[in-house]
C-alpha atoms as an extended CHARMM CRD file, in Angstrom:
* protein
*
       174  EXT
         1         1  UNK       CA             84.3510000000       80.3950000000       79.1650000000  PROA      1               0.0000000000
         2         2  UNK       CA             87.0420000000       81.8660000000       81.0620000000  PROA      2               0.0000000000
         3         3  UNK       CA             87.0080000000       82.5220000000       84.6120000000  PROA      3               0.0000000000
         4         4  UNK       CA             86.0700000000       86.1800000000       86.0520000000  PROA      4               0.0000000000
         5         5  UNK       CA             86.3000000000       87.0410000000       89.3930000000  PROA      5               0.0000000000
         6         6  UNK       CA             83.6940000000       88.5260000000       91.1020000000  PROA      6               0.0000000000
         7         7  UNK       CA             83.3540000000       92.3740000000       91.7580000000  PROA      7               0.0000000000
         8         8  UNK       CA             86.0320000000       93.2020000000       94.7470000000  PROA      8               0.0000000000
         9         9  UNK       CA             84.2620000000       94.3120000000       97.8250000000  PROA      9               0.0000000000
        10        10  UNK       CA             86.3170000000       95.7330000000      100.7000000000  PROA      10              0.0000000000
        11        11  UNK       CA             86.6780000000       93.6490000000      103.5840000000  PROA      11              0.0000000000
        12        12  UNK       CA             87.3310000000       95.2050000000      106.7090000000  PROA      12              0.0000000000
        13        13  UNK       CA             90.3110000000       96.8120000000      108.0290000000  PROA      13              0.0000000000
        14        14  UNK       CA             90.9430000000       96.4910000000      104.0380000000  PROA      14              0.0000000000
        15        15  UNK       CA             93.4300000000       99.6420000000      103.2610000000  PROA      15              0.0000000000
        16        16  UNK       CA             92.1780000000      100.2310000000      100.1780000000  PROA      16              0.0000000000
        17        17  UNK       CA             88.7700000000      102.5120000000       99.7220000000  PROA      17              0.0000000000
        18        18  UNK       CA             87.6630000000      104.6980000000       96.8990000000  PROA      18              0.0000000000
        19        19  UNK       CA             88.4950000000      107.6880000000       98.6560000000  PROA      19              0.0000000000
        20        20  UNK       CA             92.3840000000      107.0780000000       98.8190000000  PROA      20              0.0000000000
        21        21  UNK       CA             92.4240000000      107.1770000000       94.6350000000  PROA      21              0.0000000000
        22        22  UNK       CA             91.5340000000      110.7400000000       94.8870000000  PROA      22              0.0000000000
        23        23  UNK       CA             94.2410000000      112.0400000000       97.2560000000  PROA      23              0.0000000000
        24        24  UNK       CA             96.7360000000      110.0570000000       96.9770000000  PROA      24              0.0000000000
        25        25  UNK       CA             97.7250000000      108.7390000000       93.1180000000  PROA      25              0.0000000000
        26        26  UNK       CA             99.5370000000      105.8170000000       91.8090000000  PROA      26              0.0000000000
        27        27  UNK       CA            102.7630000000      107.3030000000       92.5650000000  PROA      27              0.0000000000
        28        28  UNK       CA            101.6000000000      106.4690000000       96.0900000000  PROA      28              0.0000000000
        29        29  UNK       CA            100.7870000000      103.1750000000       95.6580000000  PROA      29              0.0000000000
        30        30  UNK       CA             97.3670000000      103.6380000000       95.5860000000  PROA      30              0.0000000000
        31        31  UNK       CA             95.3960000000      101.1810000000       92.6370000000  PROA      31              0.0000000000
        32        32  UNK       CA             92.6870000000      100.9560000000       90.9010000000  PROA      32              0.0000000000
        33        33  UNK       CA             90.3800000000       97.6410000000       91.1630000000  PROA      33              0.0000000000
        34        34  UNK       CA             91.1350000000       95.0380000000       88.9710000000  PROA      34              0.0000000000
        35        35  UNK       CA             95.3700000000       95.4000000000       89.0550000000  PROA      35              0.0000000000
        36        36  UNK       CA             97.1670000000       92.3250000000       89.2860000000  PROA      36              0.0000000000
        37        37  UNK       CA            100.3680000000       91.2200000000       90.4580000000  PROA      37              0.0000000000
        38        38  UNK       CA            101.2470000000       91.5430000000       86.7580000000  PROA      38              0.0000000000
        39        39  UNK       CA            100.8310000000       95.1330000000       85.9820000000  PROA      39              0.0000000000
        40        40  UNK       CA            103.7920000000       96.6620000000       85.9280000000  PROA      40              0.0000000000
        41        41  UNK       CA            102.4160000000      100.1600000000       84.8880000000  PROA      41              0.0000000000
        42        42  UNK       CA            101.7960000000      100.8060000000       89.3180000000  PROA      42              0.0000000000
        43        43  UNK       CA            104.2520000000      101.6590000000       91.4190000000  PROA      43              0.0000000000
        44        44  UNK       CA            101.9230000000       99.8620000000       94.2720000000  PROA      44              0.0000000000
        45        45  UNK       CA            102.8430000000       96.4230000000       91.8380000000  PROA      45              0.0000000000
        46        46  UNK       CA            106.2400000000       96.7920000000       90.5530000000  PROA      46              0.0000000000
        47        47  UNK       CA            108.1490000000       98.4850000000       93.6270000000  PROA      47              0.0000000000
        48        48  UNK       CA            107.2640000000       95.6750000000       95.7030000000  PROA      48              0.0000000000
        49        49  UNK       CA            110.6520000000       93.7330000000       96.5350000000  PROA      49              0.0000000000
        50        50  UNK       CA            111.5840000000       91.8180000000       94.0090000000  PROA      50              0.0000000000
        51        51  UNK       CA            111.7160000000       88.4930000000       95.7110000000  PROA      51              0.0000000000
        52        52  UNK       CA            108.4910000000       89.0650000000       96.5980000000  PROA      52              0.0000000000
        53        53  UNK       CA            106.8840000000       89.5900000000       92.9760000000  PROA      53              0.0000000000
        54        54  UNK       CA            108.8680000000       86.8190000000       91.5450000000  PROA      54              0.0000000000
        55        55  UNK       CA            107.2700000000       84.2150000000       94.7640000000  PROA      55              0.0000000000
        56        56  UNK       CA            103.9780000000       86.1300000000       93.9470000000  PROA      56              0.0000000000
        57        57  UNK       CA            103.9090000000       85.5710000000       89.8730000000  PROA      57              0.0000000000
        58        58  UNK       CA            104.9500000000       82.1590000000       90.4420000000  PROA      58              0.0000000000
        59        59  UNK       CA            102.1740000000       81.5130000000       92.6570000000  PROA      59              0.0000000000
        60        60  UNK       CA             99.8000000000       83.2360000000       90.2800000000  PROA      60              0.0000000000
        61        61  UNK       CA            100.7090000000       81.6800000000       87.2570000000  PROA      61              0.0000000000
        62        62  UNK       CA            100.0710000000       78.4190000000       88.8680000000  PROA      62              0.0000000000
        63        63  UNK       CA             96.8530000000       79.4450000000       90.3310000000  PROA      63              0.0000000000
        64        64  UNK       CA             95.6030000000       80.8690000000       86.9600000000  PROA      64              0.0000000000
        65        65  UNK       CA             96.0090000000       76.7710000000       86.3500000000  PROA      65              0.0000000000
        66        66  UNK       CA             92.7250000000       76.4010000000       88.8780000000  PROA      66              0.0000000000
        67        67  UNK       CA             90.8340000000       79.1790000000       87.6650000000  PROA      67              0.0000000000
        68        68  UNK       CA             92.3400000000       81.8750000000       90.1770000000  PROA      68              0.0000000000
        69        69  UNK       CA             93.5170000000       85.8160000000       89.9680000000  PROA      69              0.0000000000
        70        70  UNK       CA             95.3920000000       87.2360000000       92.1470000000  PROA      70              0.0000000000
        71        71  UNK       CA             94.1600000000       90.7830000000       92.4270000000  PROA      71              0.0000000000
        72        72  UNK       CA             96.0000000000       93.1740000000       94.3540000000  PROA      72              0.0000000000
        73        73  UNK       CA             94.1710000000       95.9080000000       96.7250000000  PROA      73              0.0000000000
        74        74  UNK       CA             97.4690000000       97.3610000000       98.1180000000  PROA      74              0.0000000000
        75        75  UNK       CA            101.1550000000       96.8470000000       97.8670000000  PROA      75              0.0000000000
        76        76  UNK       CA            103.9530000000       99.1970000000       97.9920000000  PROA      76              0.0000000000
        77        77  UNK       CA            102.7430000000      102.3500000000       99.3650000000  PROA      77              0.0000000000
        78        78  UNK       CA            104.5900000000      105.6350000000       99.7880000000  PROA      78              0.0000000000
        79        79  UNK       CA            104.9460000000      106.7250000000      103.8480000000  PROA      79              0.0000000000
        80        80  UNK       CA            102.5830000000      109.5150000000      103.0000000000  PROA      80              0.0000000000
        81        81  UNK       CA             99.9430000000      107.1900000000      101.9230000000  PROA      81              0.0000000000
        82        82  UNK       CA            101.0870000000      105.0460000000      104.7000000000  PROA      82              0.0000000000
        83        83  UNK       CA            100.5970000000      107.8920000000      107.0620000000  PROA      83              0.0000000000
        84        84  UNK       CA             97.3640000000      108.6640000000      106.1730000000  PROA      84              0.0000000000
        85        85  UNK       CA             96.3010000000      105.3500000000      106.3430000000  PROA      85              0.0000000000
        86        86  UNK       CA             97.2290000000      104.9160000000      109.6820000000  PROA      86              0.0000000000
        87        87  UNK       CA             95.4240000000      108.3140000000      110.7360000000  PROA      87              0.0000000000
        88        88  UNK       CA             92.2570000000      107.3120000000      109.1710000000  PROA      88              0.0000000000
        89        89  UNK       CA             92.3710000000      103.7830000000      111.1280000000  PROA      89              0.0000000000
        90        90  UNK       CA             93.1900000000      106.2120000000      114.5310000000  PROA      90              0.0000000000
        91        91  UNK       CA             89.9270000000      108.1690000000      113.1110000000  PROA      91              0.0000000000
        92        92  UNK       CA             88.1850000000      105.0960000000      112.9790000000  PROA      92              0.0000000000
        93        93  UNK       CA             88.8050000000      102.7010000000      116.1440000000  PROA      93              0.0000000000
        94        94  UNK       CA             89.3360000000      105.4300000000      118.2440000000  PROA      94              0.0000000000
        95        95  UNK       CA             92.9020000000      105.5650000000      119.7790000000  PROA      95              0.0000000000
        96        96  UNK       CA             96.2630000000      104.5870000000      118.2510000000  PROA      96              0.0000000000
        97        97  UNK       CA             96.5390000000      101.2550000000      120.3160000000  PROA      97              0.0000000000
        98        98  UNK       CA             93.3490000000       99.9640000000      118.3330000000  PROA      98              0.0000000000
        99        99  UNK       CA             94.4310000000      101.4110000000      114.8490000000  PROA      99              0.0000000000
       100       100  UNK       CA             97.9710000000       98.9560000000      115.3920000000  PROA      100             0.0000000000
       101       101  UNK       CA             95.4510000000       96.2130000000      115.2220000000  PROA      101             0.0000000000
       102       102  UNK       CA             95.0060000000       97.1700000000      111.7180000000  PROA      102             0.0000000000
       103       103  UNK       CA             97.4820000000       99.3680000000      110.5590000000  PROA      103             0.0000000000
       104       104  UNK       CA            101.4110000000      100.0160000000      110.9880000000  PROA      104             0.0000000000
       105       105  UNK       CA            103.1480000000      103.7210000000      110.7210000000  PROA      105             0.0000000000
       106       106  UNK       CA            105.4900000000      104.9060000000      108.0930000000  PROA      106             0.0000000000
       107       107  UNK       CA            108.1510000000      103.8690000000      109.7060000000  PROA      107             0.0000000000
       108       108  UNK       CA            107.5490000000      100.3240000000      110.0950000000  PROA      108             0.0000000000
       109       109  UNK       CA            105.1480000000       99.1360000000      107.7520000000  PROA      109             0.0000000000
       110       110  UNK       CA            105.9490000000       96.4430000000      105.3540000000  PROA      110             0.0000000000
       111       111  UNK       CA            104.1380000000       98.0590000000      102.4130000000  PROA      111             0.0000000000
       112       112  UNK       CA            106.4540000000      101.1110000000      103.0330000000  PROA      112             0.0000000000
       113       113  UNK       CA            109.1990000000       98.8920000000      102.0550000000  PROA      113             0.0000000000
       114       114  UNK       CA            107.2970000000       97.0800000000       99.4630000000  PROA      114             0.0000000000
       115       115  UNK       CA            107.8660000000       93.7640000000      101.3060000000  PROA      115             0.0000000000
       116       116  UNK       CA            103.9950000000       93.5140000000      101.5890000000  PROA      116             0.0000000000
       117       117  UNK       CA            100.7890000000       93.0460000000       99.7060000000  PROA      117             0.0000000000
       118       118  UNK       CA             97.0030000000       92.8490000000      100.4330000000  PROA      118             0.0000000000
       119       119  UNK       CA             95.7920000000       90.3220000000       97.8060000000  PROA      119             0.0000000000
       120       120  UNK       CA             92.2550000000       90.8070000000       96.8330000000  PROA      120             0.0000000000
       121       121  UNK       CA             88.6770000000       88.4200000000       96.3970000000  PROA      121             0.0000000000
       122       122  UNK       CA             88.2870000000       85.3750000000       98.3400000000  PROA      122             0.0000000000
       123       123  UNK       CA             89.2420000000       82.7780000000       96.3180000000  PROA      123             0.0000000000
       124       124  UNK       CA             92.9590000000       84.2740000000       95.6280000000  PROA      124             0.0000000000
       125       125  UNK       CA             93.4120000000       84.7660000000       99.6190000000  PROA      125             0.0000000000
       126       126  UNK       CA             92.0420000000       81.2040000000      100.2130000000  PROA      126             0.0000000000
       127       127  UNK       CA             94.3580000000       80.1200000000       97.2820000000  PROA      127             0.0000000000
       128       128  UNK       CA             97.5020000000       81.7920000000       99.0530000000  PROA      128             0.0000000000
       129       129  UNK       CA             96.4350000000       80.3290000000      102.3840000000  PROA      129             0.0000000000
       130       130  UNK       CA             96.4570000000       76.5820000000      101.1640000000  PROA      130             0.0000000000
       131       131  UNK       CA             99.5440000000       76.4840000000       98.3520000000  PROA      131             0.0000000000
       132       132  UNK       CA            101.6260000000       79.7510000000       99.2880000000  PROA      132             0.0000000000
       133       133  UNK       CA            103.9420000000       78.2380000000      101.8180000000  PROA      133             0.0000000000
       134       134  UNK       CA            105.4750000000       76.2300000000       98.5080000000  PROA      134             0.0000000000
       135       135  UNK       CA            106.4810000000       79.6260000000       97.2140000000  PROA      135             0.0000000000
       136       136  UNK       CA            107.5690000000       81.4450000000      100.5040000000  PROA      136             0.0000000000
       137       137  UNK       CA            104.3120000000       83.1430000000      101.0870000000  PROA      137             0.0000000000
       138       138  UNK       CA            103.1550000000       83.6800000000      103.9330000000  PROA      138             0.0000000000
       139       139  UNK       CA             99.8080000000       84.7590000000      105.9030000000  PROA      139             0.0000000000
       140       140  UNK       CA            101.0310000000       87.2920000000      108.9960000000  PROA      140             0.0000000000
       141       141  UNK       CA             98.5470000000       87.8040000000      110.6470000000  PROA      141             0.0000000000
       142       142  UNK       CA             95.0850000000       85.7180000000      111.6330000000  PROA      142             0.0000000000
       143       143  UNK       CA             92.8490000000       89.0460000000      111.4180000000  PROA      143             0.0000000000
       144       144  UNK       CA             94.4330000000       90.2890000000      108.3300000000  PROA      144             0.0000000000
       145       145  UNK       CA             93.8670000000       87.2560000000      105.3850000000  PROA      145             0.0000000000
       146       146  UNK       CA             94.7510000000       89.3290000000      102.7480000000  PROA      146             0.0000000000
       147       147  UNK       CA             98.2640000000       90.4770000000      103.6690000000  PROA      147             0.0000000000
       148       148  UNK       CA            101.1350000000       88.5020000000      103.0750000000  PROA      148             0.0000000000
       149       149  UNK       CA            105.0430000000       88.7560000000      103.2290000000  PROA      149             0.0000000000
       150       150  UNK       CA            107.6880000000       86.4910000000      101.5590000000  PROA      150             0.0000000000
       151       151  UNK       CA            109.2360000000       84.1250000000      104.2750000000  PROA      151             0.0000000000
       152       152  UNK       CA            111.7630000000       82.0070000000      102.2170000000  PROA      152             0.0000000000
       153       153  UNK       CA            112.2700000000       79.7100000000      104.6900000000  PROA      153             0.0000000000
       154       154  UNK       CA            108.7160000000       78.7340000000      104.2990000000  PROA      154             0.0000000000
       155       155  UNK       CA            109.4500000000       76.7730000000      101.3500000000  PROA      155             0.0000000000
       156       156  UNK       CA            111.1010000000       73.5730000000      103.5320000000  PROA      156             0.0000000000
       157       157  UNK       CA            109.5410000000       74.6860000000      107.0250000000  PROA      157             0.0000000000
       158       158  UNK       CA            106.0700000000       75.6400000000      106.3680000000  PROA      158             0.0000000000
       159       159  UNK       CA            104.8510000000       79.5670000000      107.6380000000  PROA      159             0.0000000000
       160       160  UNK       CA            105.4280000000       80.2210000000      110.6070000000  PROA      160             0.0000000000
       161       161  UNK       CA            102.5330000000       80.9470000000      113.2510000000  PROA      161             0.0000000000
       162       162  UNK       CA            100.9130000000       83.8560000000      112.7220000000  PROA      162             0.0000000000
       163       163  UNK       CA            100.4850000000       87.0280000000      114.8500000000  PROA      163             0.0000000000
       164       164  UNK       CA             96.7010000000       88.0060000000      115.9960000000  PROA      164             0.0000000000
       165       165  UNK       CA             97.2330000000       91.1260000000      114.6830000000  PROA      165             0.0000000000
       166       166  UNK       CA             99.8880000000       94.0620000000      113.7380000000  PROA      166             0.0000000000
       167       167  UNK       CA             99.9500000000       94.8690000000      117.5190000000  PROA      167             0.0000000000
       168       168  UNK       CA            101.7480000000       91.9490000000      117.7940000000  PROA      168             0.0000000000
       169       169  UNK       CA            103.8360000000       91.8300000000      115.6010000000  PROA      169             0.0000000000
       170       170  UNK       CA            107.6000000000       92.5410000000      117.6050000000  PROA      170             0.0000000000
       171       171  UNK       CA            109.0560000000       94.2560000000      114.3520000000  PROA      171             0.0000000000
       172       172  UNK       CA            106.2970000000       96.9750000000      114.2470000000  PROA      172             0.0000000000
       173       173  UNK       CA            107.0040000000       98.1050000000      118.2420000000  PROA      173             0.0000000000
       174       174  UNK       CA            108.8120000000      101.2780000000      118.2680000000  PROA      174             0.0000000000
């Protein structure tokens, strides 16, 4: 019997809720459960960078190998999706100092670009964390273990150390 993933839950600080579908469509970026990095038909999948979704469809096909999906709960996002976003986290925690701990503006978010992606269920993120180094994938940040960038460099040297958080993170200060 093939392998199935369990149902996604959202973890937190996780960008992706129900409640984004509505407002904000897959023009946005915003996806449905159960996309992968394969599904070309979202503009959250296939406007990602295109280094990055080669890295990431190498590193899926091989971790289909052990059983493993990569699901993803948010990748390239428009800045208006990105905007709300980041006022619902200001909402949430309270001030924008505590919302950088989870979320970066429009203007210098990696999703905006489409040089980021949230990957989704536990075993894919634990997956990524052990093997994605061999593909240029890289973890960011320690309270975020579902978002990763492509660090090329990676591939000889390992990922570098990550950031606690967005806050500090020197290419999101403005």
């Amino acid at each position: 019997m093939p392998y199935r993933e369990p149902a996604r839950t959202a973890s937190p600080g996780d960008a992706r809720h129900g409640d984004h579908e509505s407002t904000h469509g897959a023009a946005d970026g915003a996806l449905p459960v159960g996309v992968t990095v394969f599904d070309d038909g979202y503009p959250g999948v296939s406007g990602l960078a295109p280094d990055l979704l080669r890295a990431l469809r190498a590193a899926a096909a091989d971790a289909a190998r052990d059983g493993v999906v990569f699901y993803v709960n948010s990748g390239k996002r428009s800045p208006a999706y990105q905007n709300k976003l980041y006022r619902e986290a200001i909402s949430k925690y309270g001030s924008a100092e505590e919302a950088a701990r989870w979320v970066a503006t429009p203007d210098t978010s990696a999703h905006v670009s489409g040089n980021a992606v949230d990957i989704g269920h536990s075993a894919a993120k634990a997956w990524l964390s052990e093997h994605g180094a061999r593909y240029g994938l890289c973890q960011i940040y320690r309270n975020e273990p579902w978002h990763f960038e492509l660090r090329p460099e990676a591939v000889e040297h390992g990922c570098p150390p990550m950031y606690a958080d967005p806050s500090h993170d020197p290419r999101l200060r403005r």
